[in-house]
Short mmCIF file of C-alpha atoms and ligand atoms in Angstrom, two decimals:
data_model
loop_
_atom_site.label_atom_id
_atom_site.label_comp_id
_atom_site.label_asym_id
_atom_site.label_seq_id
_atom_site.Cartn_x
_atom_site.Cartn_y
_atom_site.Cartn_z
CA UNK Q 1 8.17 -11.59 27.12
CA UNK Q 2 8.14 -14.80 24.73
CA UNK Q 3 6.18 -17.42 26.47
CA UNK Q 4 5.40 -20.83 25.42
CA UNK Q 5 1.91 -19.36 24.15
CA UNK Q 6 2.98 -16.51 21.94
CA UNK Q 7 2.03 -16.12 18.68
CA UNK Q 8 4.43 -15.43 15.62
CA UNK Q 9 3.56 -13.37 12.88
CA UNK Q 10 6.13 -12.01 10.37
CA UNK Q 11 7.24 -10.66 7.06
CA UNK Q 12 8.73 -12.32 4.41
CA UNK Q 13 10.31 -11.08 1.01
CA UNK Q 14 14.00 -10.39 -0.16
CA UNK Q 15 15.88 -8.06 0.78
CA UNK Q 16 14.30 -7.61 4.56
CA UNK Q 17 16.91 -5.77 6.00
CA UNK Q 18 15.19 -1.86 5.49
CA UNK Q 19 11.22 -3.24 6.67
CA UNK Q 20 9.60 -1.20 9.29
CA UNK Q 21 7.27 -3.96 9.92
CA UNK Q 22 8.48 -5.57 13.06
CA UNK Q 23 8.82 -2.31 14.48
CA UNK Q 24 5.22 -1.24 13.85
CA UNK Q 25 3.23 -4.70 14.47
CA UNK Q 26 5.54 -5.38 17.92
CA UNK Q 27 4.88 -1.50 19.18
CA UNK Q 28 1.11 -2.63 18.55
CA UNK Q 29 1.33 -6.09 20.03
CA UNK Q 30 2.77 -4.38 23.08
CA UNK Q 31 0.46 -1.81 23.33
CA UNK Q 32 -2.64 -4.10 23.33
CA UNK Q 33 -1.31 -6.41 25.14
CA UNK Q 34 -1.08 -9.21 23.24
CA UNK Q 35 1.50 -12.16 23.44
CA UNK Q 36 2.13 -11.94 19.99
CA UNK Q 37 5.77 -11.32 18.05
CA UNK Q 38 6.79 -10.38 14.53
CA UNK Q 39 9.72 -11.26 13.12
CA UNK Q 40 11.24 -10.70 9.33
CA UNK Q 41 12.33 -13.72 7.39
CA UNK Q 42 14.69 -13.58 4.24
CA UNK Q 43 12.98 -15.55 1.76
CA UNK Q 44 14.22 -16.02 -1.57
CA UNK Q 45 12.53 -16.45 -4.60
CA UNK Q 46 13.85 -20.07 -4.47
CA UNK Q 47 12.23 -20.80 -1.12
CA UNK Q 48 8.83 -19.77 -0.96
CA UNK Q 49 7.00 -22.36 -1.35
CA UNK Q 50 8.92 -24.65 1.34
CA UNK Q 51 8.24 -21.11 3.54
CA UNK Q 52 4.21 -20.93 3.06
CA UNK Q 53 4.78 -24.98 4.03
CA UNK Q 54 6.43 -23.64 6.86
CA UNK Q 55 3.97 -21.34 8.18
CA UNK Q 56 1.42 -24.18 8.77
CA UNK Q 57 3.46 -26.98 10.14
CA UNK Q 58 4.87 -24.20 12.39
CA UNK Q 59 1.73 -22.63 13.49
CA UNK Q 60 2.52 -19.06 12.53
CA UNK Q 61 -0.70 -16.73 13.06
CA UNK Q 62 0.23 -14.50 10.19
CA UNK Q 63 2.67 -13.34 8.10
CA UNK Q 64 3.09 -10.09 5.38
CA UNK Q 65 4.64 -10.36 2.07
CA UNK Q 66 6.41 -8.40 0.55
CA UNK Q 67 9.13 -7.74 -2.93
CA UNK Q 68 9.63 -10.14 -4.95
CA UNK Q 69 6.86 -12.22 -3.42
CA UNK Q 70 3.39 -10.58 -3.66
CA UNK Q 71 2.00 -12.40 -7.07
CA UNK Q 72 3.82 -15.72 -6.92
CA UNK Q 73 2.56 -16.72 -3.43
CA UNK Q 74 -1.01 -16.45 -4.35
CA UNK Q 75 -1.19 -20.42 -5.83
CA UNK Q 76 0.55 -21.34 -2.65
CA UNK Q 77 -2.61 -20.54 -0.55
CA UNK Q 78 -5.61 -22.23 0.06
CA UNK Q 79 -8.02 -19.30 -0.35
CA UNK Q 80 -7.58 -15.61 -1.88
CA UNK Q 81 -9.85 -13.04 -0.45
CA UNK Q 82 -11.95 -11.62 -3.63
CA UNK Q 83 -10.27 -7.97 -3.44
CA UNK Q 84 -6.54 -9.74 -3.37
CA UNK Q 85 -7.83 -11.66 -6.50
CA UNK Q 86 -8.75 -8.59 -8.32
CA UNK Q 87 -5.82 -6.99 -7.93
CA UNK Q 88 -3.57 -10.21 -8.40
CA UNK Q 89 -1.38 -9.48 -5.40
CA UNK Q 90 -1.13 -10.62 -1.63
CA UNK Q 91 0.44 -9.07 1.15
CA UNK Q 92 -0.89 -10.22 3.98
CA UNK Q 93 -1.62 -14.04 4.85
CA UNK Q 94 -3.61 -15.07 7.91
CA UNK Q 95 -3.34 -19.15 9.00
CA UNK Q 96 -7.20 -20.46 10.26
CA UNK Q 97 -6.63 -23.57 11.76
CA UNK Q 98 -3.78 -24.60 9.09
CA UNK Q 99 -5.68 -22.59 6.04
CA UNK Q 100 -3.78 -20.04 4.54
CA UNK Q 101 -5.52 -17.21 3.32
CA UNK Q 102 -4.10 -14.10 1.35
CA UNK Q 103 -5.58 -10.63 1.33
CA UNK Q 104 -4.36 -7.44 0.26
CA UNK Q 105 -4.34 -4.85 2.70
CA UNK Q 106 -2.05 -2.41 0.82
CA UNK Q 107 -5.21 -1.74 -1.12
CA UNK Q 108 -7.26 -1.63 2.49
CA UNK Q 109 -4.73 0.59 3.79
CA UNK Q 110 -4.67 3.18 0.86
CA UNK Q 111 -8.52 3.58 1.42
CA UNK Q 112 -8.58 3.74 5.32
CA UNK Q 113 -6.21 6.15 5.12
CA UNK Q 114 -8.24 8.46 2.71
CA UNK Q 115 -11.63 7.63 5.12
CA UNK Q 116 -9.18 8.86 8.16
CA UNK Q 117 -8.27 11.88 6.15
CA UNK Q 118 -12.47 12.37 5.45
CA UNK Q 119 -12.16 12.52 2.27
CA UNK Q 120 -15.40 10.22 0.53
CA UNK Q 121 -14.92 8.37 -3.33
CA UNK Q 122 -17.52 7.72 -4.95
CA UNK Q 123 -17.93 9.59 -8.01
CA UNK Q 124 -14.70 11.67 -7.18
CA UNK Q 125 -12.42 12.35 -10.29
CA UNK Q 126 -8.98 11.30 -9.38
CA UNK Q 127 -5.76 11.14 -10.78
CA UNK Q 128 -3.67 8.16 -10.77
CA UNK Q 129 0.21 8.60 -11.65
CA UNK Q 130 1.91 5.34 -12.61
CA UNK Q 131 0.63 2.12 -13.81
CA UNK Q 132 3.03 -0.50 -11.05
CA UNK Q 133 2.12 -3.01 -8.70
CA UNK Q 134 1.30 -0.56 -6.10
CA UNK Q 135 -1.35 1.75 -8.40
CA UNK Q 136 -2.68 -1.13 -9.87
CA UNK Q 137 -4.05 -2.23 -6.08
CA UNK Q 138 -5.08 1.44 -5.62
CA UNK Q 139 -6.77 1.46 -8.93
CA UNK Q 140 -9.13 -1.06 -7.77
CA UNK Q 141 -10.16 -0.06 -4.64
CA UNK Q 142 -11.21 3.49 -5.73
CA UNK Q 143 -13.14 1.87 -8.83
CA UNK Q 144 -14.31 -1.41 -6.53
CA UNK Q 145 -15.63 2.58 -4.40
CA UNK Q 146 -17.20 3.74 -7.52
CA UNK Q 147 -14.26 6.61 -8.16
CA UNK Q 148 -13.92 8.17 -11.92
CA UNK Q 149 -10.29 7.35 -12.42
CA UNK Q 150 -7.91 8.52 -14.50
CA UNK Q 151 -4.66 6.63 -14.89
CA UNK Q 152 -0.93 8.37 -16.35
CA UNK Q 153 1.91 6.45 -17.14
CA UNK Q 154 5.08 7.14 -18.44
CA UNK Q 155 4.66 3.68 -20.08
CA UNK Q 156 0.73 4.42 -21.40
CA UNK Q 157 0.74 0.58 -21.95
CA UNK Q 158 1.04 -0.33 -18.34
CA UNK Q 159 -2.12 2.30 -17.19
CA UNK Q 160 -4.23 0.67 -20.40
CA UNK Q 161 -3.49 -2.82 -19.22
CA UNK Q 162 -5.29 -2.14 -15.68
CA UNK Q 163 -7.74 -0.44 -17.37
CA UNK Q 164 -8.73 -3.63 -18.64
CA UNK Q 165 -8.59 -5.59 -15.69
CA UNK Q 166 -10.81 -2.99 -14.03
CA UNK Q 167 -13.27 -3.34 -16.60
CA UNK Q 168 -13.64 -6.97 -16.87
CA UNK Q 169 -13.59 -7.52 -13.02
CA UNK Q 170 -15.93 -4.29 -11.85
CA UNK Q 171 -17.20 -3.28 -15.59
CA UNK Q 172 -15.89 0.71 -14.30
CA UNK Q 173 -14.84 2.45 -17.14
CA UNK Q 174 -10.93 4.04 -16.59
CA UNK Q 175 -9.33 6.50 -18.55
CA UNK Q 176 -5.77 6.31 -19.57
CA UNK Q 177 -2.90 8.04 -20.64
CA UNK Q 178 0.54 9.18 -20.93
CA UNK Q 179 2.44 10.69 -17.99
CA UNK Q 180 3.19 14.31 -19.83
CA UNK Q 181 2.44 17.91 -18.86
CA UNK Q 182 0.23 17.96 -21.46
CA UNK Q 183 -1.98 15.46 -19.96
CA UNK Q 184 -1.86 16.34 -16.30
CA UNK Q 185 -3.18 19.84 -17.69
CA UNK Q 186 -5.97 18.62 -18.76
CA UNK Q 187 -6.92 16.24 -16.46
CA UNK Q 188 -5.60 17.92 -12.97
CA UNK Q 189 -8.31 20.96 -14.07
CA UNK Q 190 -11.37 18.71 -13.14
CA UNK Q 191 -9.55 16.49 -10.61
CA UNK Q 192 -10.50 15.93 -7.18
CA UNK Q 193 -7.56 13.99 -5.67
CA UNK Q 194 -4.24 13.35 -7.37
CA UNK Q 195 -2.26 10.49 -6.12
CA UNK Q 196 1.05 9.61 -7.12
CA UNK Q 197 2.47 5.88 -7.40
CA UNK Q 198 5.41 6.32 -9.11
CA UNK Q 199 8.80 6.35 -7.62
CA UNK Q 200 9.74 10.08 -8.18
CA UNK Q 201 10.08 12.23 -5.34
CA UNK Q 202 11.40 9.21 -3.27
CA UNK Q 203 14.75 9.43 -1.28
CA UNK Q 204 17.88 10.21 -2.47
CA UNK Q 205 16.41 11.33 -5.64
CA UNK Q 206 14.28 14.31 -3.33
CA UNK Q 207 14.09 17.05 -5.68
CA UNK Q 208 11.96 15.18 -8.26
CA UNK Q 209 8.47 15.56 -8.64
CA UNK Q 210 5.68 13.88 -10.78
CA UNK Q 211 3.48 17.22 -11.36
CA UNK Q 212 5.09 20.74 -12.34
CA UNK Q 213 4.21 23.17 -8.88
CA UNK Q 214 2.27 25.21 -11.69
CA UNK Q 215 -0.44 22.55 -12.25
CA UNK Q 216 -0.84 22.34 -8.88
CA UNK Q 217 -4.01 23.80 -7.77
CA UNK Q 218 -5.93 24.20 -4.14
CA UNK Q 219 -8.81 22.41 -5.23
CA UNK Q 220 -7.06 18.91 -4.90
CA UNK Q 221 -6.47 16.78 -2.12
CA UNK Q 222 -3.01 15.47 -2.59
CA UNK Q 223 -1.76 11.39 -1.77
CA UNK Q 224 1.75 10.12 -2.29
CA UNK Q 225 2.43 6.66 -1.57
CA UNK Q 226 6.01 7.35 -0.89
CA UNK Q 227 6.36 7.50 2.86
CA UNK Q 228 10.60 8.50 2.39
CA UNK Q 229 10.62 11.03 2.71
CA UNK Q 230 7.69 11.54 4.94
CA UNK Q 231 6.88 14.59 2.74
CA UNK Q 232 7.89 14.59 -0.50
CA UNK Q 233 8.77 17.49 -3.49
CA UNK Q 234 5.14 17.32 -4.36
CA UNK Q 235 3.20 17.02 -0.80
CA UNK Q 236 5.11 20.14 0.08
CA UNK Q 237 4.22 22.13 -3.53
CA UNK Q 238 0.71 20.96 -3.35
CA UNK Q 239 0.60 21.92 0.53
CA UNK Q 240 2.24 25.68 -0.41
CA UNK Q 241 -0.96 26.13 -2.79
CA UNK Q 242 -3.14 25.38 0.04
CA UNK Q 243 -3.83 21.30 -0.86
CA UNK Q 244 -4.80 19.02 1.53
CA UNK Q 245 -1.85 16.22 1.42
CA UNK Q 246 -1.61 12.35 2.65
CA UNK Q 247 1.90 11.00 3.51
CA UNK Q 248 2.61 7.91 2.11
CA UNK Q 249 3.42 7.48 5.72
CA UNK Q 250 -0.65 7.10 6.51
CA UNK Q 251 -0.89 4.35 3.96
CA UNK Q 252 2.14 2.02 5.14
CA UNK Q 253 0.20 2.88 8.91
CA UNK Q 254 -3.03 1.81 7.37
CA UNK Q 255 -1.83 -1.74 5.85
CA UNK Q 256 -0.16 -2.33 9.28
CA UNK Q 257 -2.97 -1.96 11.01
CA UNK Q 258 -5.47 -4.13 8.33
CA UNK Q 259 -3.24 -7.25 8.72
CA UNK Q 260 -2.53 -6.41 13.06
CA UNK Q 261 -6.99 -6.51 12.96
CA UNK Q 262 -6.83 -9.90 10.85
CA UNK Q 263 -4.63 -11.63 12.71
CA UNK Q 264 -5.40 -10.50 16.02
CA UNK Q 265 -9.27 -9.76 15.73
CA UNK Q 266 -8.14 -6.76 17.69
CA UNK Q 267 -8.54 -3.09 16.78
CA UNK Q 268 -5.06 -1.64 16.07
CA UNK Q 269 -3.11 0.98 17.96
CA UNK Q 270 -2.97 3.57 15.29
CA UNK Q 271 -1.00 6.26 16.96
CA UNK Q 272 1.26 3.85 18.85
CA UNK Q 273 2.02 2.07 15.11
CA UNK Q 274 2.59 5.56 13.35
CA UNK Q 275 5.11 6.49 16.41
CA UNK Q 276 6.76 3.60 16.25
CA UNK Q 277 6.83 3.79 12.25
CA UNK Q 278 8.08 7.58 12.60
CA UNK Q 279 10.77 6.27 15.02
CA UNK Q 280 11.83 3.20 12.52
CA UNK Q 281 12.41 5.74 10.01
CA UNK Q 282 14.50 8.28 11.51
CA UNK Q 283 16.69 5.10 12.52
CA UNK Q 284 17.45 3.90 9.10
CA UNK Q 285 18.57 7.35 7.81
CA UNK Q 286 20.91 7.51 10.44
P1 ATR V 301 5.40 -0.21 -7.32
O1 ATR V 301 5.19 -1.69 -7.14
O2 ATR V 301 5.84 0.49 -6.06
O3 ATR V 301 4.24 0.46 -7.96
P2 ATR V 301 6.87 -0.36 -9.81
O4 ATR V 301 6.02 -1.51 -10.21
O5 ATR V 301 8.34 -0.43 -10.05
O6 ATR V 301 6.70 -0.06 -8.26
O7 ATR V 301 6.27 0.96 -10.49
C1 ATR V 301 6.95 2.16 -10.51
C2 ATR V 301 6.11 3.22 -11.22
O8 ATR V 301 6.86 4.43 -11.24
C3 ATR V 301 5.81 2.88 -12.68
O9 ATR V 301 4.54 3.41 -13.01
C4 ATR V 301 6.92 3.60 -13.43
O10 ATR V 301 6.60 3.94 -14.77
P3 ATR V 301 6.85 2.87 -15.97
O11 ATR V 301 5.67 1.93 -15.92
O12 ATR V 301 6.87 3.70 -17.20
O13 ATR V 301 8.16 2.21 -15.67
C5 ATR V 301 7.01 4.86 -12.60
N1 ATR V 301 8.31 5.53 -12.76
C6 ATR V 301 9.50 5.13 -12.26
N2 ATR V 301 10.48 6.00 -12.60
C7 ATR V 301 9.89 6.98 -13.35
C8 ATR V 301 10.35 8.17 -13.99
N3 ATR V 301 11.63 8.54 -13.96
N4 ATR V 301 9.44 8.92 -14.64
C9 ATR V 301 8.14 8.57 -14.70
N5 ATR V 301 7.64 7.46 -14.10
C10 ATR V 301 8.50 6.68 -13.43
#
């Protein structure tokens, strides 16, 4: 029930219409308890700055942010949180007392669900495929964890550009190159964990896959940050050779349940936001 006391957290971006969100933080709110609700705004590009203004004359505990909005809101805070800086994107902002602050808990959530999954990073050799917004924040946190990356991009460019951010923000060394057979060969053979950022495998385009089932190998744990389908072309190759996987699904769990503990100072419901998630889901395909 909305009282006179609840809280309002929410997501903002554009388009809204397809976010699991609100379905995942209210399950959570419910399930602890809390007299908190989370609604999704659609902000455009136009807007966002008279939105962030909104969130403090309105009080809002927290809200997430989301396409086209994750770089351009960071001047609009008052203080970035030193991993969000890094990685030059914010999806998450928390209001203290009327200051905003952004953090990035895609990045948070990408690692938590690796720790959930037991698998440790320092001085593992992993894989990165692609070189977007999304690998670029998962970049850092395995290097920021002392991980030897490798990044492959169909645009080599991209993957040597956050090479050099790495290095001048963490002084790790990353290697680079371009997204071919070639150079998955080579690199997959010594690999410890292969994740995939780029958008192939993702719904309706199902039957594409990043990595050839032939370069697959048993030895490597397997992430995709695609969560649609829950288990993609390559999670289910990689599984048939014996791979331990991680569903994208995990990882959009994870950064739920960073930004739920920030603004809440509560431990999230993990398996009540993954249900809920799941749920979400199977509603938007029908
Ligand atoms: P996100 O923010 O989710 O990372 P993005 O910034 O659009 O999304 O990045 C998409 C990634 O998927 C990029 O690495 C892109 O490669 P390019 O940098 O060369 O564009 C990769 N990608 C998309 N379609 C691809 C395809 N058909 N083959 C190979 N890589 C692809």
């Amino acid at each position: 029930m909305i009282t006179g006391k609840t809280r309002v957290c929410g997501i903002i971006g554009d388009p809204i219409e397809h976010t699991l969100s609100p379905a995942m933080q209210n399950a959570a709110f419910t399930g602890k308890g809390l007299d908190y609700v989370y609604l999704p705004f659609r902000v455009p590009a136009g807007q966002l700055e008279k939105a962030v203004q909104g969130l403090r004359a309105l009080d809002f505990a927290g809200v997430n942010v989301t396409i086209p909005h994750k770089v351009a809101v960071m001047p609009l805070l008052d203080e970035i949180d030193g991993l969000a800086e890094y990685i030059g994107a914010v999806n998450t902002i928390v209001n203290r007392n009327g200051v905003l602050k952004g953090y990035n808990t895609d990045a948070a959530g990408f690692y938590e669900a690796l720790v959930a999954g037991h698998i440790t990073i320092p001085q593992k050799k992993i894989v990165v495929l692609g070189a977007g917004g999304a690998a670029r924040a998962i970049a850092f946190i395995l290097a920021d964890k002392r991980a030897k990356l490798t990044i492959l991009n169909r645009t080599p460019g991209s993957a040597e550009a956050i090479a050099r951010l790495i290095f001048k923000a963490l002084r790790v060394e990353v290697k680079t190159g371009e997204l071919t057979d070639k150079n998955l060969k080579s690199s997959l053979v010594e690999a410890d964990i292969l994740v995939n950022t780029t958008s192939l495998g993702m719904s309706p385009r199902t039957s594409d896959t990043p990595v050839p089932a032939a370069l697959l190998s048993k030895d490597q744990v397997v992430v995709d940050i695609i969560y649609n389908p829950w288990q993609t072309r390559l999670l289910k190759e990689a599984g048939q050779k014996g791979s331990s996987v991680i569903s994208g699904l995990e990882m959009l769990v994870r950064q739920g349940t960073a930004a739920f503990e920030l603004w809440t100072g509560v431990k999230a419901p993990v398996d009540i936001m993954r249900k809920a998630v799941e749920e979400a889901l199977k509603k938007n395909e029908e």
